[in-house]
Each structure stands twice: as C-alpha cells, then as structure tokens.
Amino acid sequence: MIDMALIHSSPFYEWAALLALAAFVGFIGLQLRQPMVVSFIAVGVLAGPSALNIVSDHDNIELMAELGIAVLLFLVGLKLDLKLVRTLGVVALATGLGQVLFTSLFGFLLALALGMSVVVSLYVAVALTFSSTIIIVKLLSDKREVDSLHGRIAIGFLIVQDLVVVLAMMVLSSFGIGAAEGDNGGALARVAGILVNGAAMLLLVLLFIRYLATPLVGRIAHSQELMVTFAIAWAALLAAAGHYLGFSKELGGLLAGISLASTPYREAIVARLGSLRDFLLLFFFIALGTQLDLSLLGAQISPALVFSVFVLVGNPLIVMVIMGLLGYRKRTGFLAGLTVAQISEFSLIFMAMGMTLGHVDAEALGLVTLVGLITIAMSVYMITWSHVLYRWLEPVLGIFERNNPQREASVAEQEVDVRGYDVVVFGLGRYGMAISRFLEDQGYRVLGVDFNPEVVRKYRDWDKQALYGDAADPEFMASLPLQGVKWVVCALPQHDLGVTHEDPRLLILNGLRDRQFQGRVALATHYSQDIEGLHAKGADLVLAPFTDAAELAVAKLVADMQA
C-alpha cells in the first residue's frame, strides 16, 4: 500500500511520487503507442483527489503549470513566422476556416440538443474545433509524410487553427475581464483598455521583430546555455506583461514566440525547449486532474461518446467536402482530413480558462477532457493506418471528388513521353536523384516518381521526366506507364516501420504484381538483415546504399595502395 501520509509529509516526496507515476504511466502509454499527451492526462486524473490523491502542494503545481503553458504557446508562436502566414495558400485558409466554422456551428447545435446551456454549448463547440498540431506533426514526421501534398495542406490549416486559437483566447479574456467589472459601461471601458494595451504590445513586438530580434538572438546564440535561458525568460516576461496589461499570460507567451519566429535561430530554440515543454506540460495536466471529479466523468460518458463520434467522423468529412470542392482528389482529402480527427491540448486550456472565469463548471471541463482522451487515442491509430483505411473506404469516397480535380491535376500535370522508359525510380531524394542521373548518363530513359510536389517541379525544371504520385495510392500505381520498362527502382527514404507503419517497398511490389509487371524490381535498404526477406518477397535486386558505397570506397583505396 502507498503511504499517503509519508508522501504528503514533504514536498520533495510528493514530487518524487508524481514523477515516478508519470514515468510509469508514460511507459504504459509508450507500449500502447499513444502520444505523451494521453499519458499526461491519465497521470493528472490518477494523481487527483478522485484517485490516488497525491497532490497537496497545489500552489507550486499551479506555478509550474502556468510556466508550462507559457512555454507551450511560446513554441507555437515560434512556428507562426509572419512570412509563412502571408504565404498560406487558399486551401489552407479555406479548409482551416471552413472546418472551424462548421465544427463550431454543428457542435453548438449538438450541445444544445444534449441539454447544455447556451454558454456551455458555445465553449464546448469552440473547444471541439482545435486539433493538436504537436501530435499531427509528430505522426506525419514518423511516417515521412510531412513533405507530401496532404501533409503540407494539413500543416497549413493547422496553422490557421492556431491563429483562431489566439483570437478565441483574446475574445475570452476580454469578455471575462469585462464581465468582472459588474456594469456594462465599466466592462466596455475595460475591454477597450485591454484592446489598446494589446495593440500597444503588438506594436512593440513588431518593432522588436524589425530592429532587434535577429541581432540580439545572434549575439546570444554564441552560448547554447544562455540561449535556452533567454528563451524561457522571454516567454515568462511577455506572459507576465500580458497578464499585467489585462489580457492573458497565454497570449503574452504566444507573442514572445512570434517575436522570434522570423529569426534564423528559431529551429534551434524549438529543439532545445521541446523536452522542457513536455516536462512542464505534465504539471498542467496534473493541475487539471486535481480539478476533475471522476464521478462527474462517469455521468459524461454518453455525451462524450456522441461528441467523440462527431469529432472522429464529422471533422474529416468537413475537410473532405471542402477539399473536394476546391478540386483535390478524394485520397488527398481523406488523408488530410484524418489529421483533424481529434481535439487539442489547447481545447483543455481553453476550457480551463473558461472555468477560471466562471463561465463553465468542472462538469464541462470533464466532458471535454474525456472527449480529448477518446479522440486523441483513436486518431493516432487512424492516422498511422491511414492508407489501409483509405483502401477499405475508397469505393464510397467518390462523392468527395469532382469529375475533374483540377487543382491537384495542376500540381501534378502528369505528362509522359509516348516513347516509354527503361527505368522507373521511386523517391527523388539524394540517393534516387543520383541513380537517375547516372542511368541517364549511360543513355537510359528514366522516369522519376515522388510524392513531394516541390521535388517533382524542381526535377522537371532540370528538363527531366517526373510524375507526382504516391506508391501507397493504388489508382496511381494502376496508371503508371510501365510498357517497355525493364527496371523499377525503389529509393524511398528508410525509416523505422514498427507495427503501425506500412513498408512502401512492399506496397510497390504488390502494385507491380497487380499490374502483372514483367520487368525486374530493385529495392533499397539500410539494414543488412532485411536483404534476405526482401528477396523472399519478390525483389530481384536489393541495394544497400551504405554497404555498396563502403565496398566501392574500399576497392578504390585498395587499388590505389596496390598501385
């Protein structure tokens, strides 16, 4: 049995117990392939009064939680480079804003139908619109799909969602503080004062970006330790300034990040603070857990399931409809739509702010938390198995594609030479590009294939033949010009497959087998233990880039020494 009296006898014992619980629950979550956000929420619930009741040092936990939120929003602000915001495409804006508006509207009506008050329904509806940028980017990076067309679109409309988060928090803070004044005149004056203060702070931030940010951070970057200290101090300082000027610590922290987003050092800061952010956010979820009553969660299971189905199914459908109307193929819309099939940690922060302002109660916070647990856990598997899901659902997804998906056609513009090709190379990275160049130097006709439209455009700018396409897309594999092709070479980047990631090399083999391809197939691998298995699967030649390069280098060295 755990001796709670002993744990509560010292703050150090209490924090040691919390960290041990977090490590244990995190390990279980890792085995279940869940993001750490799910594990952190579980830690908060277990440490709260409805379960183990570990937390008694509430003030210090709250302080760490506030610092964690400031650092989180600081890092989000670092991604909102003003140049990037200005160059957001039509699809990112249309999809991001369209999804937010439709989810808010239907979520509001759904909440009213479930018997919630107007204010609570509004809060819940807005909370359902936010998707987790952190989780999505992590999953797309793991699958090497950040540079794919659907990956780029998804990140674009997630940035639009982040901007909506900023506006929602600003409105929430203004109305909350205005309501606290007690009379309409005082409330309006206070709101006007907050807006003036916000405009003044924004102007100072813009001046800082224009004249001080890059030279100042450039001097600080000579010391990595000082850069980390400066970044945390800057986030905390602007968060404190935001709170003092009447809006929120959250907005101050986000402005701190935006002020450094245009500097060439933002990626280094993100890399340095990522682990610290995750550690500090643990205390936000612990603080959140201390406010949850598990008995209330039990009463919220039915509405939580209704809202979870709405988020898991409704949000992707909204994205697919919008992208279909914009002229994208059903597959691109489906893969991009799956990225919004969960709610974000910002949803919980948003509800926590509403609870602090007295607009919602612990029951509403518990409802959104339960929806977050369900949707985040489910969406992880939906995204990692996205290609399998598409193959299952493809026959019924035709309604989300126009007869002429002109926007995606304009990206790809599939033009093939009627004379045919000798070799098709999948993957136009450094290795695939080099193979293509050396084959063409030998007089062979080569067709390159890649799922990054920018790479395809660049390859064509060099007067080389290339197609935009994905090996996991059966429609593309069925249309691939294979007449007269002697070799198909897979030079796609190698990554850890795990149990939830498909092997693109095997997808290519299966696609070629379905086409009854009569030529030969070469697959690349970085691991010598894969060679025998790939041969058994049907590969005629297995390329080992590192081993092959090392053998050639040794042969040249030996030949020189013998000479």
Coordinates of C-alpha atoms in Angstrom, one line a residue:
M1 CA 0.0 0.0 0.0
I2 CA 1.1 3.6 -0.7
D3 CA 1.6 5.6 2.5
M4 CA 0.0 8.9 1.6
A5 CA 0.8 10.4 4.9
L6 CA 4.5 9.8 4.2
I7 CA 4.2 11.3 0.7
H8 CA 2.4 14.4 2.0
S9 CA 4.9 14.9 4.8
S10 CA 7.4 16.5 2.4
P11 CA 7.0 18.4 -0.9
F12 CA 10.0 16.5 -2.2
Y13 CA 8.4 13.1 -1.5
E14 CA 5.3 14.3 -3.3
W15 CA 7.1 15.5 -6.4
A16 CA 9.1 12.3 -6.4
A17 CA 5.9 10.3 -6.3
L18 CA 4.3 12.4 -9.1
L19 CA 7.4 11.9 -11.4
A20 CA 7.5 8.2 -10.7
L21 CA 3.8 7.9 -11.5
A22 CA 4.4 9.9 -14.7
A23 CA 7.3 7.7 -15.8
F24 CA 5.2 4.5 -15.1
V25 CA 2.1 5.7 -16.9
G26 CA 4.3 7.1 -19.8
F27 CA 5.9 3.7 -20.2
I28 CA 2.5 2.0 -20.4
G29 CA 1.4 4.6 -23.0
L30 CA 4.5 4.1 -25.0
Q31 CA 3.8 0.3 -25.2
L32 CA 0.3 1.1 -26.4
R33 CA 1.7 3.6 -28.9
Q34 CA -0.1 6.6 -27.5
P35 CA 1.2 10.2 -27.5
M36 CA 2.5 11.5 -24.3
V37 CA -0.5 13.9 -24.1
V38 CA -2.7 10.9 -23.4
S39 CA -0.4 9.6 -20.7
F40 CA -0.1 13.1 -19.1
I41 CA -3.9 13.4 -18.9
A42 CA -4.0 10.0 -17.3
V43 CA -1.4 11.0 -14.8
G44 CA -3.4 14.1 -13.8
V45 CA -6.5 12.0 -13.3
L46 CA -4.7 9.4 -11.2
A47 CA -2.9 12.0 -9.1
G48 CA -6.1 13.9 -8.4
P49 CA -8.5 13.6 -5.5
S50 CA -10.7 11.1 -7.2
A51 CA -8.0 8.5 -7.4
L52 CA -4.6 8.4 -5.5
N53 CA -4.9 12.0 -4.1
I54 CA -1.1 12.5 -4.3
V55 CA -1.2 16.3 -4.8
S56 CA -1.3 18.5 -1.7
D57 CA 1.2 21.2 -2.9
H58 CA -1.3 22.9 -5.2
D59 CA 0.4 26.3 -5.4
N60 CA 3.7 25.0 -6.7
I61 CA 2.0 22.7 -9.2
E62 CA -0.1 25.6 -10.5
L63 CA 3.1 27.7 -10.9
M64 CA 4.8 25.0 -12.9
A65 CA 1.6 24.6 -14.9
E66 CA 1.4 28.3 -15.8
L67 CA 5.1 28.3 -16.9
G68 CA 4.4 25.2 -19.0
I69 CA 1.5 26.8 -20.8
A70 CA 3.7 29.9 -21.4
V71 CA 6.5 27.8 -22.9
L72 CA 4.0 25.8 -25.0
L73 CA 2.4 28.9 -26.5
F74 CA 5.9 30.4 -27.0
L75 CA 6.9 27.4 -29.1
V76 CA 3.6 27.6 -31.0
G77 CA 4.4 31.3 -31.7
L78 CA 7.8 30.3 -33.0
K79 CA 6.1 28.3 -35.8
L80 CA 3.9 31.3 -36.8
D81 CA 6.5 33.1 -38.9
L82 CA 4.9 36.2 -40.4
K83 CA 6.3 35.3 -43.8
L84 CA 4.7 31.9 -43.6
V85 CA 1.4 33.3 -42.5
R86 CA 1.4 35.7 -45.5
T87 CA 2.1 32.9 -48.0
L88 CA -0.6 30.5 -46.7
G89 CA -2.4 29.0 -49.7
V90 CA -6.1 29.3 -50.5
V91 CA -6.6 25.7 -49.5
A92 CA -5.1 26.2 -46.0
L93 CA -7.2 29.2 -45.3
A94 CA -10.4 27.7 -46.8
T95 CA -10.0 24.4 -45.1
G96 CA -8.9 25.8 -41.8
L97 CA -11.6 28.4 -41.5
G98 CA -14.2 26.2 -43.0
Q99 CA -13.6 23.4 -40.6
V100 CA -13.6 25.8 -37.6
L101 CA -16.9 27.4 -38.7
F102 CA -18.7 24.2 -39.5
T103 CA -17.4 22.3 -36.4
S104 CA -18.4 25.2 -34.2
L105 CA -21.9 25.5 -35.7
F106 CA -22.8 21.8 -35.6
G107 CA -21.0 21.3 -32.3
F108 CA -23.1 24.2 -30.8
L109 CA -26.3 22.7 -32.1
L110 CA -25.3 19.2 -30.9
A111 CA -24.5 20.6 -27.4
L112 CA -27.9 22.4 -27.2
A113 CA -29.6 19.2 -28.3
L114 CA -27.9 17.4 -25.4
G115 CA -29.4 19.9 -22.9
M116 CA -26.5 22.1 -22.3
S117 CA -26.8 25.9 -21.6
V118 CA -26.0 28.4 -24.4
V119 CA -22.7 29.5 -22.7
V120 CA -21.5 25.9 -22.1
S121 CA -22.6 24.9 -25.6
L122 CA -20.6 27.7 -27.1
Y123 CA -17.5 26.8 -25.1
V124 CA -17.7 23.1 -25.9
A125 CA -18.3 23.9 -29.6
V126 CA -15.2 26.1 -29.8
A127 CA -13.1 23.5 -27.9
L128 CA -14.1 20.8 -30.5
T129 CA -12.6 22.9 -33.4
F130 CA -8.9 22.8 -32.2
S131 CA -6.7 19.9 -33.4
S132 CA -3.3 19.1 -31.9
T133 CA -0.6 20.5 -34.1
I134 CA 2.0 18.8 -31.9
I135 CA 0.6 15.3 -32.3
I136 CA -0.1 15.7 -36.0
V137 CA 3.4 16.9 -36.9
K138 CA 4.9 14.1 -34.8
L139 CA 2.8 11.4 -36.6
L140 CA 3.4 12.9 -40.1
S141 CA 7.2 13.0 -39.3
D142 CA 7.2 9.4 -38.1
K143 CA 5.5 8.4 -41.4
R144 CA 7.8 10.6 -43.5
E145 CA 4.7 12.4 -44.9
V146 CA 5.4 16.0 -43.8
D147 CA 6.5 16.9 -47.4
S148 CA 3.7 15.0 -49.1
L149 CA 0.8 17.1 -50.6
H150 CA -1.7 16.1 -47.9
G151 CA 1.0 16.7 -45.2
R152 CA 1.7 20.2 -46.4
I153 CA -2.0 21.0 -46.6
A154 CA -2.6 19.6 -43.1
I155 CA 0.1 21.7 -41.6
G156 CA -1.2 24.7 -43.4
F157 CA -4.7 24.5 -42.0
L158 CA -3.4 23.6 -38.5
I159 CA -1.5 26.9 -38.5
V160 CA -4.8 28.6 -39.4
Q161 CA -6.3 26.8 -36.4
D162 CA -3.5 28.1 -34.2
L163 CA -4.4 31.7 -35.3
V164 CA -8.1 31.0 -34.5
V165 CA -6.9 29.8 -31.0
V166 CA -5.2 33.2 -30.5
L167 CA -8.4 35.1 -31.4
A168 CA -10.6 32.9 -29.3
M169 CA -8.4 33.3 -26.2
M170 CA -8.3 37.1 -26.8
V171 CA -12.1 37.3 -27.0
L172 CA -12.5 35.0 -24.0
S173 CA -10.1 37.0 -21.9
S174 CA -11.6 40.4 -22.9
F175 CA -15.2 39.3 -22.2
G176 CA -14.2 37.6 -18.9
I177 CA -12.5 40.6 -17.6
G178 CA -15.2 42.9 -18.8
A179 CA -17.9 40.9 -17.1
A180 CA -15.9 41.1 -13.8
E181 CA -16.4 44.9 -13.8
G182 CA -20.1 44.4 -12.9
D183 CA -21.6 47.2 -15.1
N184 CA -21.8 47.4 -18.8
G185 CA -20.1 50.8 -19.0
G186 CA -17.1 49.8 -16.9
A187 CA -16.9 46.5 -18.7
L188 CA -16.8 48.1 -22.2
A189 CA -14.2 50.6 -20.9
R190 CA -12.1 47.8 -19.6
V191 CA -12.4 45.8 -22.8
A192 CA -11.4 48.9 -24.8
G193 CA -8.5 49.4 -22.5
I194 CA -7.4 45.8 -23.0
L195 CA -7.6 46.2 -26.7
V196 CA -5.5 49.4 -26.6
N197 CA -2.9 47.6 -24.4
G198 CA -2.9 44.7 -26.7
A199 CA -2.4 46.9 -29.7
A200 CA 0.5 48.7 -28.0
M201 CA 2.1 45.4 -27.0
L202 CA 1.7 44.1 -30.5
L203 CA 3.3 47.3 -31.9
L204 CA 6.3 46.9 -29.6
V205 CA 6.6 43.2 -30.7
L206 CA 6.6 44.3 -34.3
L207 CA 9.3 46.9 -33.7
F208 CA 11.3 44.2 -31.8
I209 CA 11.0 41.9 -34.8
R210 CA 12.0 44.6 -37.2
Y211 CA 15.1 46.0 -35.4
L212 CA 16.2 43.9 -32.5
A213 CA 15.2 40.2 -32.8
T214 CA 17.8 38.8 -35.2
P215 CA 20.9 40.8 -34.0
L216 CA 20.1 40.2 -30.3
V217 CA 19.5 36.5 -30.6
G218 CA 22.5 36.2 -32.9
R219 CA 24.7 37.5 -30.1
I220 CA 23.0 35.3 -27.5
A221 CA 23.3 32.2 -29.7
H222 CA 27.1 32.1 -29.1
S223 CA 26.2 30.3 -25.9
Q224 CA 23.7 27.5 -26.1
E225 CA 23.0 27.6 -22.4
L226 CA 22.3 31.4 -22.5
M227 CA 20.0 30.9 -25.5
V228 CA 17.8 28.4 -23.6
T229 CA 17.8 30.7 -20.5
F230 CA 16.9 33.8 -22.7
A231 CA 14.1 31.9 -24.5
I232 CA 12.5 30.8 -21.2
A233 CA 12.9 34.3 -19.7
W234 CA 11.5 36.0 -22.8
A235 CA 8.5 33.7 -22.7
A236 CA 7.9 34.3 -19.0
L237 CA 8.5 38.0 -19.3
L238 CA 6.0 38.6 -22.1
A239 CA 3.5 36.2 -20.4
A240 CA 3.7 38.3 -17.2
A241 CA 3.4 41.5 -19.3
G242 CA 0.3 40.1 -20.9
H243 CA -1.3 39.3 -17.6
Y244 CA -0.4 42.7 -16.2
L245 CA -1.8 44.6 -19.2
G246 CA -5.1 42.8 -18.7
F247 CA -5.3 40.1 -21.3
S248 CA -3.7 36.7 -20.6
K249 CA -0.4 35.0 -19.9
E250 CA -1.2 32.7 -22.8
L251 CA -1.3 35.5 -25.3
G252 CA 1.8 37.0 -23.9
G253 CA 3.7 33.8 -24.3
L254 CA 2.5 33.4 -27.8
L255 CA 3.6 36.9 -28.8
A256 CA 7.0 36.1 -27.3
G257 CA 7.3 33.2 -29.7
I258 CA 6.0 35.2 -32.7
S259 CA 8.6 37.9 -31.9
L260 CA 11.4 35.3 -32.5
A261 CA 9.8 33.3 -35.3
S262 CA 11.4 35.3 -38.1
T263 CA 14.9 34.8 -36.8
P264 CA 17.2 32.1 -38.2
Y265 CA 17.6 30.6 -34.7
R266 CA 14.0 29.5 -34.2
E267 CA 14.6 25.9 -35.1
A268 CA 17.5 25.7 -32.6
I269 CA 15.3 27.2 -29.9
V270 CA 12.5 24.7 -30.6
A271 CA 14.9 21.8 -30.5
R272 CA 16.3 23.0 -27.2
L273 CA 12.9 23.6 -25.5
G274 CA 10.9 20.7 -26.8
S275 CA 11.7 18.4 -23.9
L276 CA 11.3 21.1 -21.3
R277 CA 7.9 21.9 -22.7
D278 CA 6.8 18.3 -22.4
F279 CA 8.1 18.2 -18.8
L280 CA 6.3 21.4 -17.8
L281 CA 3.1 20.4 -19.5
L282 CA 3.0 17.4 -17.2
F283 CA 2.2 19.8 -14.4
F284 CA -0.6 21.4 -16.3
F285 CA -2.3 18.1 -16.7
I286 CA -1.6 17.3 -13.0
A287 CA -3.2 20.6 -12.1
L288 CA -6.1 19.8 -14.4
G289 CA -6.5 16.4 -12.8
T290 CA -6.8 17.8 -9.3
Q291 CA -9.9 19.7 -10.5
L292 CA -11.6 16.6 -12.0
D293 CA -14.1 14.5 -10.2
L294 CA -14.2 11.0 -11.7
S295 CA -17.8 10.6 -10.5
L296 CA -18.7 13.5 -12.9
L297 CA -16.8 11.9 -15.7
G298 CA -19.0 8.8 -15.3
A299 CA -22.1 10.9 -15.9
Q300 CA -20.5 12.4 -19.0
I301 CA -19.8 9.1 -20.8
S302 CA -22.8 9.2 -23.1
P303 CA -22.4 12.9 -24.3
A304 CA -18.6 12.3 -24.5
L305 CA -19.2 9.4 -26.9
V306 CA -21.6 11.5 -29.0
F307 CA -19.1 14.3 -29.3
S308 CA -16.2 11.9 -29.9
V309 CA -18.0 10.3 -32.9
F310 CA -18.7 13.9 -34.2
V311 CA -15.0 14.8 -34.0
L312 CA -13.7 11.5 -35.3
V313 CA -16.1 11.3 -38.3
G314 CA -17.6 14.8 -38.7
N315 CA -14.3 16.8 -38.8
P316 CA -12.7 14.6 -41.5
L317 CA -15.9 14.8 -43.5
I318 CA -15.9 18.6 -43.4
V319 CA -12.3 18.7 -44.6
M320 CA -13.0 16.2 -47.4
V321 CA -16.0 18.2 -48.6
I322 CA -14.1 21.5 -48.7
M323 CA -11.1 20.0 -50.4
G324 CA -13.3 18.2 -52.9
L325 CA -15.0 21.5 -53.8
L326 CA -11.5 23.1 -54.2
G327 CA -10.6 20.5 -56.8
Y328 CA -8.5 17.9 -54.8
R329 CA -8.7 14.2 -55.2
K330 CA -10.6 12.1 -52.7
R331 CA -7.4 10.4 -51.5
T332 CA -5.7 13.7 -50.7
G333 CA -8.8 15.0 -48.9
F334 CA -9.2 11.8 -46.9
L335 CA -5.5 11.7 -45.7
A336 CA -5.6 15.4 -44.8
G337 CA -9.0 15.1 -43.2
L338 CA -7.8 12.4 -40.8
T339 CA -5.4 14.9 -39.2
V340 CA -8.3 16.8 -37.6
A341 CA -10.0 13.7 -36.1
Q342 CA -9.1 14.7 -32.5
I343 CA -9.2 17.7 -30.2
S344 CA -6.1 19.5 -28.9
E345 CA -4.4 20.2 -25.6
F346 CA -5.5 23.8 -26.4
S347 CA -9.1 22.6 -26.0
L348 CA -8.4 21.8 -22.4
I349 CA -6.5 25.1 -21.8
F350 CA -9.5 26.9 -23.4
M351 CA -12.0 25.2 -21.1
A352 CA -9.7 25.7 -18.1
M353 CA -9.7 29.4 -18.8
G354 CA -13.5 29.4 -19.0
M355 CA -13.7 27.6 -15.7
T356 CA -11.3 30.2 -14.1
L357 CA -13.6 33.0 -15.4
G358 CA -16.7 31.2 -14.0
H359 CA -18.3 30.6 -17.4
V360 CA -18.2 26.8 -17.2
D361 CA -18.0 24.3 -14.4
A362 CA -15.9 21.2 -13.7
E363 CA -18.5 19.0 -15.4
A364 CA -18.0 20.7 -18.7
L365 CA -14.2 20.5 -18.3
G366 CA -14.5 16.8 -17.5
L367 CA -16.6 16.3 -20.6
V368 CA -14.1 17.9 -22.9
T369 CA -11.2 16.1 -21.2
L370 CA -13.0 12.7 -21.8
V371 CA -13.6 13.6 -25.4
G372 CA -9.9 14.5 -25.7
L373 CA -8.8 11.2 -24.2
I374 CA -11.1 9.2 -26.6
T375 CA -10.3 11.2 -29.8
I376 CA -6.6 11.5 -29.3
A377 CA -6.2 7.8 -28.7
M378 CA -8.4 6.8 -31.6
S379 CA -6.9 9.3 -34.1
V380 CA -3.4 8.1 -33.5
Y381 CA -4.4 4.7 -35.0
M382 CA -6.5 6.3 -37.7
I383 CA -3.5 8.4 -39.0
T384 CA -0.9 5.6 -38.7
W385 CA -3.2 3.2 -40.6
S386 CA -4.5 5.9 -42.9
H387 CA -3.5 4.1 -46.2
V388 CA -5.2 0.9 -45.1
L389 CA -8.3 2.8 -44.1
Y390 CA -8.4 4.5 -47.5
R391 CA -8.2 1.2 -49.3
W392 CA -11.2 -0.1 -47.2
L393 CA -13.3 3.1 -47.7
E394 CA -12.2 4.1 -51.3
P395 CA -15.3 2.7 -53.0
V396 CA -17.6 5.0 -51.1
L397 CA -15.4 8.2 -51.2
G398 CA -16.1 9.1 -54.8
I399 CA -18.8 11.6 -53.7
F400 CA -15.9 13.8 -52.3
E401 CA -14.2 14.1 -55.6
R402 CA -15.2 16.3 -58.6
N403 CA -15.2 14.8 -62.1
N404 CA -12.1 17.0 -62.8
P405 CA -10.0 17.5 -59.7
Q406 CA -8.3 20.4 -61.5
R407 CA -6.3 21.8 -58.5
E408 CA -4.4 18.6 -57.9
A409 CA -4.1 18.0 -61.6
S410 CA -2.4 21.4 -61.9
V411 CA 0.0 20.4 -59.2
A412 CA 0.9 17.1 -60.9
E413 CA 0.3 17.8 -64.6
Q414 CA 1.1 14.2 -65.5
E415 CA 2.8 14.3 -68.8
V416 CA 4.5 11.1 -70.0
D417 CA 6.7 10.5 -73.0
V418 CA 5.0 8.3 -75.6
R419 CA 8.3 6.6 -76.4
G420 CA 8.3 5.0 -72.9
Y421 CA 11.1 4.5 -70.3
D422 CA 13.7 2.0 -69.4
V423 CA 13.7 2.6 -65.7
V424 CA 11.2 4.0 -63.2
V425 CA 12.8 5.4 -59.9
F426 CA 10.5 5.9 -56.9
G427 CA 11.9 8.5 -54.5
L428 CA 13.8 11.6 -55.8
G429 CA 15.9 12.2 -52.7
R430 CA 19.7 12.3 -52.8
Y431 CA 20.0 8.6 -53.5
G432 CA 17.2 8.3 -56.0
M433 CA 18.4 11.5 -57.8
A434 CA 21.9 10.1 -58.1
I435 CA 20.7 6.8 -59.5
S436 CA 18.6 8.7 -62.1
R437 CA 21.5 10.9 -63.1
F438 CA 24.0 8.1 -63.6
L439 CA 21.5 6.0 -65.5
E440 CA 20.7 8.9 -67.9
D441 CA 24.5 9.4 -68.3
Q442 CA 24.6 5.8 -69.6
G443 CA 21.9 6.6 -72.1
Y444 CA 18.9 5.1 -70.4
R445 CA 15.5 6.8 -70.3
V446 CA 14.4 7.3 -66.7
L447 CA 11.1 8.4 -65.1
G448 CA 11.2 9.7 -61.6
V449 CA 8.3 9.4 -59.1
D450 CA 7.9 11.4 -55.9
F451 CA 5.0 12.4 -53.6
N452 CA 6.5 15.8 -52.8
P453 CA 5.2 18.2 -55.5
E454 CA 8.0 20.7 -54.9
V455 CA 10.6 18.0 -55.7
V456 CA 8.7 17.0 -58.8
R457 CA 8.7 20.6 -60.0
K458 CA 12.4 21.0 -59.4
Y459 CA 13.2 17.8 -61.2
R460 CA 11.1 18.9 -64.2
D461 CA 12.9 22.3 -64.2
W462 CA 16.1 20.4 -65.0
D463 CA 14.3 19.0 -68.1
K464 CA 13.9 15.6 -66.6
Q465 CA 10.8 13.4 -66.7
A466 CA 8.9 13.0 -63.4
L467 CA 5.5 12.2 -62.1
Y468 CA 3.8 13.3 -58.9
G469 CA 2.4 10.2 -57.1
D470 CA 2.4 8.0 -54.1
A471 CA 3.3 4.3 -54.1
A472 CA 0.6 3.7 -51.5
D473 CA -2.1 5.0 -53.9
P474 CA -3.5 2.1 -55.9
E475 CA -5.0 4.4 -58.5
F476 CA -1.6 5.9 -59.3
M477 CA 0.1 2.5 -59.5
A478 CA -2.6 1.4 -61.9
S479 CA -1.9 4.4 -64.2
L480 CA 1.9 4.2 -64.1
P481 CA 3.4 3.9 -67.6
L482 CA 5.2 0.5 -67.4
Q483 CA 5.1 -0.5 -71.0
G484 CA 8.7 -1.5 -72.0
V485 CA 10.1 -0.7 -68.5
K486 CA 13.0 -3.0 -67.7
W487 CA 13.6 -2.0 -64.0
V488 CA 11.6 -0.4 -61.2
V489 CA 13.9 1.0 -58.5
C490 CA 12.6 1.9 -55.0
A491 CA 14.9 4.5 -53.5
L492 CA 12.5 5.8 -50.9
P493 CA 13.9 7.0 -47.5
Q494 CA 14.3 4.3 -44.9
H495 CA 12.6 4.7 -41.6
D496 CA 11.5 2.6 -38.7
L497 CA 8.4 0.7 -39.6
G498 CA 7.1 -0.5 -36.3
V499 CA 3.7 -2.3 -36.3
T500 CA 1.6 0.6 -37.5
H501 CA 3.7 1.9 -40.4
E502 CA 3.4 0.3 -43.8
D503 CA 6.5 -0.6 -45.8
P504 CA 6.4 1.4 -49.1
R505 CA 8.7 -1.1 -50.7
L506 CA 6.2 -3.9 -50.3
L507 CA 3.4 -1.7 -51.5
I508 CA 5.4 -1.1 -54.7
L509 CA 5.9 -4.9 -55.1
N510 CA 2.2 -5.6 -54.6
G511 CA 1.2 -2.8 -57.0
L512 CA 3.5 -4.1 -59.7
R513 CA 2.3 -7.6 -59.1
D514 CA -1.3 -6.5 -59.6
R515 CA -0.2 -4.9 -62.9
Q516 CA 1.5 -8.2 -63.9
F517 CA 4.7 -6.2 -64.4
Q518 CA 7.2 -8.4 -66.4
G519 CA 10.4 -6.4 -65.7
R520 CA 12.7 -6.5 -62.7
V521 CA 12.5 -4.7 -59.3
A522 CA 15.3 -3.3 -57.1
L523 CA 14.6 -2.3 -53.5
A524 CA 16.9 -0.3 -51.3
T525 CA 17.5 -0.9 -47.6
H526 CA 19.9 0.4 -44.9
Y527 CA 19.8 -2.8 -42.9
S528 CA 21.6 -6.0 -44.0
Q529 CA 19.1 -8.2 -42.1
D530 CA 16.4 -7.1 -44.5
I531 CA 18.1 -8.3 -47.6
E532 CA 17.0 -12.0 -47.4
G533 CA 13.4 -11.1 -46.5
L534 CA 13.1 -8.6 -49.4
H535 CA 14.4 -11.2 -51.9
A536 CA 11.8 -13.7 -50.5
K537 CA 9.1 -11.1 -51.1
G538 CA 10.0 -10.9 -54.7
A539 CA 12.8 -8.3 -55.1
D540 CA 15.2 -9.2 -58.0
L541 CA 18.0 -6.9 -56.5
V542 CA 18.4 -5.4 -53.1
L543 CA 20.5 -2.2 -52.9
A544 CA 22.4 -1.4 -49.7
P545 CA 23.5 2.2 -50.2
F546 CA 25.9 2.4 -47.2
T547 CA 27.4 -1.1 -47.7
D548 CA 27.7 -0.6 -51.5
A549 CA 29.3 2.8 -51.1
A550 CA 31.7 1.4 -48.5
E551 CA 32.7 -1.5 -50.8
L552 CA 33.4 0.8 -53.7
A553 CA 35.4 3.1 -51.4
V554 CA 37.5 0.2 -50.1
A555 CA 38.0 -1.1 -53.7
K556 CA 39.4 2.4 -54.7
L557 CA 41.6 2.6 -51.7
V558 CA 43.0 -0.9 -52.2
A559 CA 43.6 -0.3 -55.9
D560 CA 45.5 2.9 -55.1
M561 CA 47.6 1.2 -52.4
Q562 CA 48.4 -1.7 -54.7
A563 CA 49.4 0.7 -57.5

